[in-house]
Amino acid sequence: MLALRLARGARPLVLARRLLVAAASAGVGFLLLSALAHALAHPGDPSASVLRLVWCLVPLAATVHFAVTVARTDPGTRPRGGLSAVGLGPARLAALAAASTAIAATLGSALALLFFLHLRGDLTGLPFDGAAAELLAADRPLPAAAALTLLALPPLTATAAAVLALRPRTAPPVPDRAPESADTATMPGGLPWGCALTAAGLAIGVYTARTGTGGDVPLPGDLGADPAGVLTGWAVTAVGLAVAGPALTHVAGRLLQLAAPGAVRLLAGRILMAEARRIGRPLGVVSAVAAAVIAAVTLSGEGTRPFGPLTGLGATLVIACTTATLLVTVVEARESRSDIRTELRRMGAPGSALRAAAGLRVVALLTVFAPLTWSIATLAAAPLRG
């Protein structure tokens, strides 16, 4: 009940984030039910149905990542002074955030079921009744247990991930005098591992594409057949970019401060370095998704191998969730710097200087991530051509 009251009294922006979580969960639920419908329509081809179900794991992972980010940045569940006295300590607040995530994801699964039944023609009285009856196997009865089990995956997975991400941790001892620039002076770790994973993923893709090992795995949406090892290489490459993201963001901040920087460049670079650990990983994930999109568009050619509708829905979910995760993280980082902006304005810093610093940060990130994303997409798509 307390989670429902907090959700009802939340600010419009917070409510919008939760509604986006519900929408993403609804999209994933519809994809899972579509895989079940394919299994019902093709009982003699279970491998293809299992493959479609496995492909749903990608948008599911993107949705869970977005849901955890929304739960972590929820202002209503942040520890504040005096809450522990009324029984709202860090553990209880984490439980409330997980409960809010469960409510939003469950709402999305319920909407997915209603929309699925409506397009099958099982629910009538609304426009487009049975519009996708053939695609969704309307001539066969829908097993309730299987449908409910699949629809429970998004809420359960998102809630479990939120609990793990928000669980209270024992804080390390704080030294008497910590260096003021500790956050910006250190190189976030992960660059060597990220580079190694990215290189390993590309090598796996090239090797399996040339040798033809790993078996054929048909991609949904009439994209033909590609070796399973190529897909494994793509996954490893994406993980490598996500691991290397914080270090690459730190490097972008360093580049801004080269060659005797002025006040604006120095401010922009220091902010990027300070926020590298917070926004770096979502940037790496967005870079991986962008590389996959570029490679997919390159391979699809001039519309000769179009994407199917369900593949388009899954791709839209992944792109939307990863982009929304980055935007939520950026907004959180901006709110955490509100005291710094207030102090700079009090000292007489013009608003144009702060806007120029923000623009420089965007340019620096594009300078680092855009060529990297294009190179990864080109290298990953090269072994699949021809």
CSV table of C-alpha atoms in Angstrom, one decimal:
chain,number,residue,atom,x,y,z
A,1,MET,CA,0.0,0.0,0.0
A,2,LEU,CA,2.8,2.4,0.8
A,3,ALA,CA,4.4,1.8,-2.6
A,4,LEU,CA,1.0,2.6,-4.3
A,5,ARG,CA,0.7,5.8,-2.3
A,6,LEU,CA,4.2,6.9,-3.2
A,7,ALA,CA,3.5,6.1,-6.9
A,8,ARG,CA,0.2,8.1,-6.7
A,9,GLY,CA,2.0,11.1,-5.1
A,10,ALA,CA,5.0,11.1,-7.3
A,11,ARG,CA,6.0,14.0,-9.6
A,12,PRO,CA,4.9,13.9,-13.3
A,13,LEU,CA,8.4,13.1,-14.5
A,14,VAL,CA,8.7,10.2,-12.1
A,15,LEU,CA,5.3,8.9,-13.1
A,16,ALA,CA,6.3,9.2,-16.8
A,17,ARG,CA,9.3,7.0,-16.1
A,18,ARG,CA,7.2,4.3,-14.5
A,19,LEU,CA,4.7,4.4,-17.3
A,20,LEU,CA,7.6,3.9,-19.7
A,21,VAL,CA,8.7,0.9,-17.7
A,22,ALA,CA,5.1,-0.5,-18.0
A,23,ALA,CA,5.1,0.2,-21.8
A,24,ALA,CA,8.5,-1.6,-22.2
A,25,SER,CA,7.2,-4.6,-20.1
A,26,ALA,CA,4.1,-4.7,-22.3
A,27,GLY,CA,6.2,-4.9,-25.4
A,28,VAL,CA,8.3,-7.7,-24.1
A,29,GLY,CA,5.2,-9.5,-22.9
A,30,PHE,CA,3.6,-9.3,-26.3
A,31,LEU,CA,6.8,-10.7,-27.9
A,32,LEU,CA,6.8,-13.6,-25.5
A,33,LEU,CA,3.2,-14.4,-26.2
A,34,SER,CA,3.9,-14.1,-30.0
A,35,ALA,CA,6.6,-16.8,-29.5
A,36,LEU,CA,4.0,-18.9,-27.8
A,37,ALA,CA,1.6,-18.4,-30.6
A,38,HIS,CA,4.3,-19.5,-33.1
A,39,ALA,CA,4.7,-22.7,-31.1
A,40,LEU,CA,1.0,-23.3,-31.2
A,41,ALA,CA,0.8,-22.7,-35.0
A,42,HIS,CA,3.9,-24.9,-35.7
A,43,PRO,CA,3.8,-27.9,-33.3
A,44,GLY,CA,6.1,-29.8,-35.6
A,45,ASP,CA,8.9,-27.2,-35.5
A,46,PRO,CA,9.8,-26.7,-31.9
A,47,SER,CA,13.4,-25.5,-32.6
A,48,ALA,CA,12.1,-22.4,-34.4
A,49,SER,CA,9.8,-21.6,-31.6
A,50,VAL,CA,12.5,-22.0,-29.0
A,51,LEU,CA,14.7,-19.7,-31.1
A,52,ARG,CA,12.0,-17.0,-31.2
A,53,LEU,CA,11.7,-17.3,-27.5
A,54,VAL,CA,15.5,-16.9,-27.1
A,55,TRP,CA,15.5,-13.8,-29.2
A,56,CYS,CA,13.0,-12.2,-26.8
A,57,LEU,CA,15.8,-12.2,-24.2
A,58,VAL,CA,17.5,-9.2,-25.8
A,59,PRO,CA,14.5,-6.8,-25.4
A,60,LEU,CA,13.9,-8.4,-22.0
A,61,ALA,CA,17.4,-7.5,-20.9
A,62,ALA,CA,17.1,-4.0,-22.2
A,63,THR,CA,13.8,-3.6,-20.3
A,64,VAL,CA,15.2,-4.9,-17.1
A,65,HIS,CA,18.2,-2.5,-17.4
A,66,PHE,CA,15.8,0.4,-17.9
A,67,ALA,CA,13.6,-0.6,-15.0
A,68,VAL,CA,16.6,-0.9,-12.6
A,69,THR,CA,17.8,2.6,-13.7
A,70,VAL,CA,14.3,4.1,-13.0
A,71,ALA,CA,14.2,2.4,-9.6
A,72,ARG,CA,17.6,3.6,-8.7
A,73,THR,CA,16.9,7.2,-9.6
A,74,ASP,CA,13.4,7.3,-8.0
A,75,PRO,CA,13.6,10.4,-5.7
A,76,GLY,CA,10.8,9.0,-3.5
A,77,THR,CA,13.0,6.1,-2.3
A,78,ARG,CA,16.2,7.9,-1.6
A,79,PRO,CA,17.5,7.8,2.0
A,80,ARG,CA,16.7,11.1,3.8
A,81,GLY,CA,17.2,12.2,7.4
A,82,GLY,CA,14.5,11.2,9.8
A,83,LEU,CA,13.0,8.3,7.7
A,84,SER,CA,14.9,5.7,9.7
A,85,ALA,CA,13.1,6.8,12.8
A,86,VAL,CA,9.7,5.8,11.3
A,87,GLY,CA,10.9,2.5,10.0
A,88,LEU,CA,12.0,3.7,6.5
A,89,GLY,CA,15.6,2.8,6.5
A,90,PRO,CA,17.7,1.9,3.5
A,91,ALA,CA,16.5,-1.7,3.3
A,92,ARG,CA,12.8,-0.6,3.5
A,93,LEU,CA,13.3,2.1,0.8
A,94,ALA,CA,15.0,-0.5,-1.5
A,95,ALA,CA,12.0,-2.8,-1.0
A,96,LEU,CA,9.6,0.1,-1.9
A,97,ALA,CA,11.6,0.8,-5.1
A,98,ALA,CA,11.4,-2.9,-6.0
A,99,ALA,CA,7.7,-2.9,-5.2
A,100,SER,CA,7.2,0.1,-7.5
A,101,THR,CA,9.1,-1.7,-10.2
A,102,ALA,CA,7.0,-4.8,-9.8
A,103,ILE,CA,3.7,-2.8,-10.0
A,104,ALA,CA,4.8,-1.0,-13.2
A,105,ALA,CA,6.0,-4.2,-14.9
A,106,THR,CA,3.0,-6.2,-13.9
A,107,LEU,CA,0.7,-3.5,-15.3
A,108,GLY,CA,2.7,-3.8,-18.6
A,109,SER,CA,2.3,-7.6,-18.7
A,110,ALA,CA,-1.5,-7.2,-18.1
A,111,LEU,CA,-1.7,-4.7,-21.0
A,112,ALA,CA,0.3,-7.1,-23.2
A,113,LEU,CA,-2.2,-9.9,-22.5
A,114,LEU,CA,-5.2,-7.7,-23.2
A,115,PHE,CA,-3.7,-6.5,-26.5
A,116,PHE,CA,-2.7,-10.0,-27.5
A,117,LEU,CA,-6.1,-11.4,-26.9
A,118,HIS,CA,-7.7,-8.4,-28.7
A,119,LEU,CA,-5.6,-9.0,-31.8
A,120,ARG,CA,-6.3,-12.7,-31.7
A,121,GLY,CA,-10.0,-11.9,-31.7
A,122,ASP,CA,-10.7,-13.4,-28.3
A,123,LEU,CA,-11.8,-10.0,-27.0
A,124,THR,CA,-14.4,-8.1,-29.0
A,125,GLY,CA,-16.0,-4.7,-29.0
A,126,LEU,CA,-12.9,-2.7,-29.9
A,127,PRO,CA,-11.4,-1.6,-33.3
A,128,PHE,CA,-9.1,-4.1,-35.0
A,129,ASP,CA,-10.7,-7.1,-33.4
A,130,GLY,CA,-8.8,-10.2,-34.7
A,131,ALA,CA,-6.5,-8.1,-37.0
A,132,ALA,CA,-3.6,-10.5,-36.4
A,133,ALA,CA,-5.6,-13.7,-35.9
A,134,GLU,CA,-3.6,-15.7,-38.4
A,135,LEU,CA,-0.2,-14.5,-37.1
A,136,LEU,CA,-1.2,-15.2,-33.5
A,137,ALA,CA,-2.7,-18.7,-34.1
A,138,ALA,CA,-6.3,-17.7,-33.2
A,139,ASP,CA,-7.5,-21.1,-34.4
A,140,ARG,CA,-5.8,-22.8,-31.5
A,141,PRO,CA,-6.7,-22.5,-27.8
A,142,LEU,CA,-4.2,-20.5,-25.8
A,143,PRO,CA,-2.8,-22.5,-22.8
A,144,ALA,CA,-3.4,-20.3,-19.8
A,145,ALA,CA,-0.5,-21.7,-17.7
A,146,ALA,CA,2.1,-21.1,-20.4
A,147,ALA,CA,0.9,-17.6,-21.1
A,148,LEU,CA,0.9,-16.6,-17.5
A,149,THR,CA,4.3,-18.1,-17.0
A,150,LEU,CA,5.7,-16.1,-19.9
A,151,LEU,CA,4.0,-12.9,-18.7
A,152,ALA,CA,5.5,-13.3,-15.3
A,153,LEU,CA,9.0,-13.2,-16.6
A,154,PRO,CA,9.3,-9.3,-17.1
A,155,PRO,CA,7.9,-8.4,-13.6
A,156,LEU,CA,9.9,-11.1,-11.8
A,157,THR,CA,13.2,-10.4,-13.6
A,158,ALA,CA,12.9,-6.7,-13.2
A,159,THR,CA,12.0,-6.9,-9.5
A,160,ALA,CA,14.8,-9.3,-8.7
A,161,ALA,CA,17.3,-7.1,-10.6
A,162,ALA,CA,16.0,-4.0,-8.7
A,163,VAL,CA,16.4,-5.8,-5.4
A,164,LEU,CA,20.0,-6.9,-6.2
A,165,ALA,CA,20.9,-3.4,-7.5
A,166,LEU,CA,19.4,-1.5,-4.6
A,167,ARG,CA,20.3,-3.7,-1.7
A,168,PRO,CA,22.0,-1.8,1.2
A,169,ARG,CA,25.7,-2.2,1.2
A,170,THR,CA,28.2,-1.5,4.0
A,171,ALA,CA,30.0,1.8,3.3
A,172,PRO,CA,33.8,1.7,3.4
A,173,PRO,CA,35.5,3.8,6.1
A,174,VAL,CA,35.9,7.4,5.1
A,175,PRO,CA,39.4,8.9,5.6
A,176,ASP,CA,39.7,12.1,7.6
A,177,ARG,CA,41.0,14.1,4.6
A,178,ALA,CA,40.0,12.7,1.2
A,179,PRO,CA,41.5,14.3,-1.9
A,180,GLU,CA,39.1,16.8,-3.4
A,181,SER,CA,39.7,15.5,-6.9
A,182,ALA,CA,39.7,11.8,-6.1
A,183,ASP,CA,36.7,11.1,-8.4
A,184,THR,CA,38.3,12.8,-11.4
A,185,ALA,CA,42.0,11.9,-10.9
A,186,THR,CA,41.5,8.1,-10.9
A,187,MET,CA,41.1,6.2,-14.5
A,188,PRO,CA,38.1,4.2,-14.2
A,189,GLY,CA,38.9,0.6,-14.5
A,190,GLY,CA,37.5,-1.6,-17.3
A,191,LEU,CA,39.3,-0.3,-20.4
A,192,PRO,CA,41.7,-3.3,-20.8
A,193,TRP,CA,38.9,-5.8,-20.2
A,194,GLY,CA,36.5,-3.9,-22.4
A,195,CYS,CA,39.0,-3.8,-25.3
A,196,ALA,CA,39.8,-7.5,-24.8
A,197,LEU,CA,36.1,-8.5,-24.8
A,198,THR,CA,35.4,-6.3,-27.9
A,199,ALA,CA,38.4,-7.8,-29.8
A,200,ALA,CA,37.4,-11.3,-28.7
A,201,GLY,CA,33.8,-10.8,-29.9
A,202,LEU,CA,35.0,-9.5,-33.3
A,203,ALA,CA,37.4,-12.4,-33.6
A,204,ILE,CA,34.7,-15.0,-32.8
A,205,GLY,CA,32.4,-13.4,-35.4
A,206,VAL,CA,35.1,-13.4,-38.1
A,207,TYR,CA,36.3,-17.0,-37.4
A,208,THR,CA,32.9,-18.6,-37.3
A,209,ALA,CA,31.7,-16.7,-40.4
A,210,ARG,CA,34.8,-17.9,-42.4
A,211,THR,CA,34.8,-21.5,-41.2
A,212,GLY,CA,31.1,-22.0,-41.0
A,213,THR,CA,31.3,-23.6,-37.6
A,214,GLY,CA,28.6,-23.3,-34.9
A,215,GLY,CA,25.6,-24.3,-37.0
A,216,ASP,CA,23.0,-22.1,-38.7
A,217,VAL,CA,20.7,-19.9,-36.6
A,218,PRO,CA,17.9,-18.3,-38.6
A,219,LEU,CA,17.4,-14.7,-37.7
A,220,PRO,CA,13.8,-13.5,-37.3
A,221,GLY,CA,12.3,-11.2,-39.9
A,222,ASP,CA,13.5,-13.0,-43.0
A,223,LEU,CA,17.1,-12.0,-42.5
A,224,GLY,CA,18.4,-15.4,-43.7
A,225,ALA,CA,20.7,-17.7,-41.8
A,226,ASP,CA,24.0,-16.8,-40.0
A,227,PRO,CA,26.4,-18.9,-37.9
A,228,ALA,CA,25.6,-19.1,-34.3
A,229,GLY,CA,29.1,-18.2,-33.4
A,230,VAL,CA,28.6,-14.8,-35.2
A,231,LEU,CA,25.8,-14.0,-32.9
A,232,THR,CA,27.9,-15.1,-29.9
A,233,GLY,CA,30.6,-12.7,-31.1
A,234,TRP,CA,28.1,-9.9,-31.3
A,235,ALA,CA,27.0,-10.5,-27.7
A,236,VAL,CA,30.6,-10.5,-26.4
A,237,THR,CA,31.4,-7.3,-28.4
A,238,ALA,CA,28.4,-5.6,-26.8
A,239,VAL,CA,29.5,-6.6,-23.3
A,240,GLY,CA,33.0,-5.2,-24.1
A,241,LEU,CA,31.7,-1.8,-25.1
A,242,ALA,CA,29.6,-1.6,-22.0
A,243,VAL,CA,32.6,-2.5,-19.8
A,244,ALA,CA,34.8,0.0,-21.5
A,245,GLY,CA,32.2,2.8,-21.5
A,246,PRO,CA,33.3,4.5,-18.2
A,247,ALA,CA,36.9,4.6,-19.2
A,248,LEU,CA,36.1,6.0,-22.6
A,249,THR,CA,34.0,8.7,-21.1
A,250,HIS,CA,37.0,9.5,-18.8
A,251,VAL,CA,39.2,9.7,-21.8
A,252,ALA,CA,36.8,12.2,-23.5
A,253,GLY,CA,37.1,14.4,-20.4
A,254,ARG,CA,40.8,14.2,-20.6
A,255,LEU,CA,40.8,15.3,-24.3
A,256,LEU,CA,38.8,18.4,-23.5
A,257,GLN,CA,41.6,19.6,-21.1
A,258,LEU,CA,44.5,19.2,-23.5
A,259,ALA,CA,46.5,22.2,-24.8
A,260,ALA,CA,46.0,24.8,-22.1
A,261,PRO,CA,42.3,24.7,-21.7
A,262,GLY,CA,40.2,27.8,-20.8
A,263,ALA,CA,37.6,27.9,-18.0
A,264,VAL,CA,34.8,26.4,-20.1
A,265,ARG,CA,36.8,23.5,-21.5
A,266,LEU,CA,38.3,22.8,-18.0
A,267,LEU,CA,34.8,22.8,-16.5
A,268,ALA,CA,33.4,20.5,-19.2
A,269,GLY,CA,36.3,18.1,-19.0
A,270,ARG,CA,36.2,17.9,-15.2
A,271,ILE,CA,32.5,17.2,-15.2
A,272,LEU,CA,32.9,14.4,-17.7
A,273,MET,CA,35.7,12.8,-15.7
A,274,ALA,CA,33.6,13.1,-12.5
A,275,GLU,CA,30.5,11.5,-14.1
A,276,ALA,CA,32.4,8.8,-16.1
A,277,ARG,CA,31.4,6.0,-13.8
A,278,ARG,CA,27.7,7.1,-13.8
A,279,ILE,CA,27.1,7.7,-17.5
A,280,GLY,CA,29.8,5.6,-19.1
A,281,ARG,CA,28.2,2.2,-19.0
A,282,PRO,CA,24.8,3.4,-20.5
A,283,LEU,CA,26.9,5.2,-23.1
A,284,GLY,CA,28.7,1.9,-23.9
A,285,VAL,CA,25.4,0.1,-24.1
A,286,VAL,CA,23.9,2.7,-26.5
A,287,SER,CA,27.1,2.5,-28.6
A,288,ALA,CA,26.7,-1.3,-28.8
A,289,VAL,CA,23.0,-1.0,-29.9
A,290,ALA,CA,23.9,1.7,-32.4
A,291,ALA,CA,26.6,-0.5,-33.9
A,292,ALA,CA,24.1,-3.4,-34.2
A,293,VAL,CA,21.6,-1.1,-35.9
A,294,ILE,CA,24.2,0.2,-38.4
A,295,ALA,CA,25.3,-3.3,-39.2
A,296,ALA,CA,21.8,-4.6,-39.6
A,297,VAL,CA,20.9,-1.8,-41.9
A,298,THR,CA,24.0,-2.4,-43.9
A,299,LEU,CA,23.3,-6.1,-44.2
A,300,SER,CA,19.6,-5.5,-45.1
A,301,GLY,CA,20.7,-3.7,-48.3
A,302,GLU,CA,18.2,-1.7,-50.3
A,303,GLY,CA,15.2,-3.3,-48.7
A,304,THR,CA,15.8,-6.7,-50.3
A,305,ARG,CA,15.5,-8.4,-46.9
A,306,PRO,CA,13.0,-6.5,-44.8
A,307,PHE,CA,12.5,-6.9,-41.1
A,308,GLY,CA,9.4,-8.6,-39.9
A,309,PRO,CA,6.9,-6.8,-37.7
A,310,LEU,CA,7.9,-8.6,-34.5
A,311,THR,CA,11.6,-8.1,-35.2
A,312,GLY,CA,10.8,-4.4,-35.7
A,313,LEU,CA,9.0,-4.3,-32.3
A,314,GLY,CA,11.9,-6.0,-30.6
A,315,ALA,CA,14.5,-3.7,-32.2
A,316,THR,CA,12.3,-0.6,-31.2
A,317,LEU,CA,12.1,-1.8,-27.7
A,318,VAL,CA,15.9,-2.3,-27.4
A,319,ILE,CA,16.7,1.1,-28.9
A,320,ALA,CA,14.0,2.9,-26.9
A,321,CYS,CA,15.0,1.3,-23.6
A,322,THR,CA,18.8,1.8,-24.0
A,323,THR,CA,18.2,5.4,-25.0
A,324,ALA,CA,15.8,6.1,-22.2
A,325,THR,CA,18.3,4.5,-19.7
A,326,LEU,CA,21.0,6.9,-20.9
A,327,LEU,CA,18.6,9.9,-20.7
A,328,VAL,CA,17.5,9.1,-17.2
A,329,THR,CA,21.1,8.7,-16.1
A,330,VAL,CA,22.1,12.0,-17.6
A,331,VAL,CA,19.1,13.7,-15.9
A,332,GLU,CA,20.2,12.1,-12.6
A,333,ALA,CA,23.8,13.4,-13.1
A,334,ARG,CA,22.5,16.9,-13.9
A,335,GLU,CA,20.4,17.0,-10.8
A,336,SER,CA,23.4,15.9,-8.7
A,337,ARG,CA,25.3,18.9,-10.0
A,338,SER,CA,22.6,21.4,-9.0
A,339,ASP,CA,24.6,22.7,-6.0
A,340,ILE,CA,27.7,23.2,-8.3
A,341,ARG,CA,25.6,25.2,-10.8
A,342,THR,CA,24.1,27.3,-8.1
A,343,GLU,CA,27.6,28.1,-6.7
A,344,LEU,CA,29.0,28.9,-10.1
A,345,ARG,CA,26.1,31.4,-10.7
A,346,ARG,CA,26.6,32.9,-7.3
A,347,MET,CA,30.3,33.5,-8.2
A,348,GLY,CA,29.2,35.3,-11.4
A,349,ALA,CA,29.5,32.6,-14.0
A,350,PRO,CA,27.2,33.4,-17.0
A,351,GLY,CA,24.6,31.0,-18.1
A,352,SER,CA,26.2,30.9,-21.6
A,353,ALA,CA,29.4,29.4,-20.1
A,354,LEU,CA,27.4,26.6,-18.5
A,355,ARG,CA,25.6,25.9,-21.8
A,356,ALA,CA,28.8,26.0,-23.7
A,357,ALA,CA,30.3,23.5,-21.3
A,358,ALA,CA,27.4,21.2,-21.8
A,359,GLY,CA,27.8,21.4,-25.6
A,360,LEU,CA,31.5,20.7,-25.3
A,361,ARG,CA,30.7,17.6,-23.3
A,362,VAL,CA,28.4,16.3,-26.1
A,363,VAL,CA,31.0,17.0,-28.8
A,364,ALA,CA,33.7,15.3,-26.8
A,365,LEU,CA,31.5,12.2,-26.3
A,366,LEU,CA,30.6,12.1,-30.0
A,367,THR,CA,34.2,12.5,-31.0
A,368,VAL,CA,35.2,9.4,-28.9
A,369,PHE,CA,32.1,7.1,-29.4
A,370,ALA,CA,30.9,7.9,-32.9
A,371,PRO,CA,34.1,6.6,-34.8
A,372,LEU,CA,34.3,3.7,-32.4
A,373,THR,CA,30.7,2.7,-33.0
A,374,TRP,CA,31.0,3.0,-36.8
A,375,SER,CA,34.2,0.9,-36.8
A,376,ILE,CA,32.7,-1.8,-34.6
A,377,ALA,CA,29.6,-2.0,-36.9
A,378,THR,CA,31.8,-2.2,-40.0
A,379,LEU,CA,34.0,-4.9,-38.6
A,380,ALA,CA,31.1,-6.9,-37.2
A,381,ALA,CA,29.2,-6.8,-40.5
A,382,ALA,CA,32.2,-7.5,-42.7
A,383,PRO,CA,32.3,-11.3,-42.3
A,384,LEU,CA,28.5,-11.6,-42.9
A,385,ARG,CA,28.6,-9.9,-46.3
A,386,GLY,CA,28.4,-12.0,-49.4
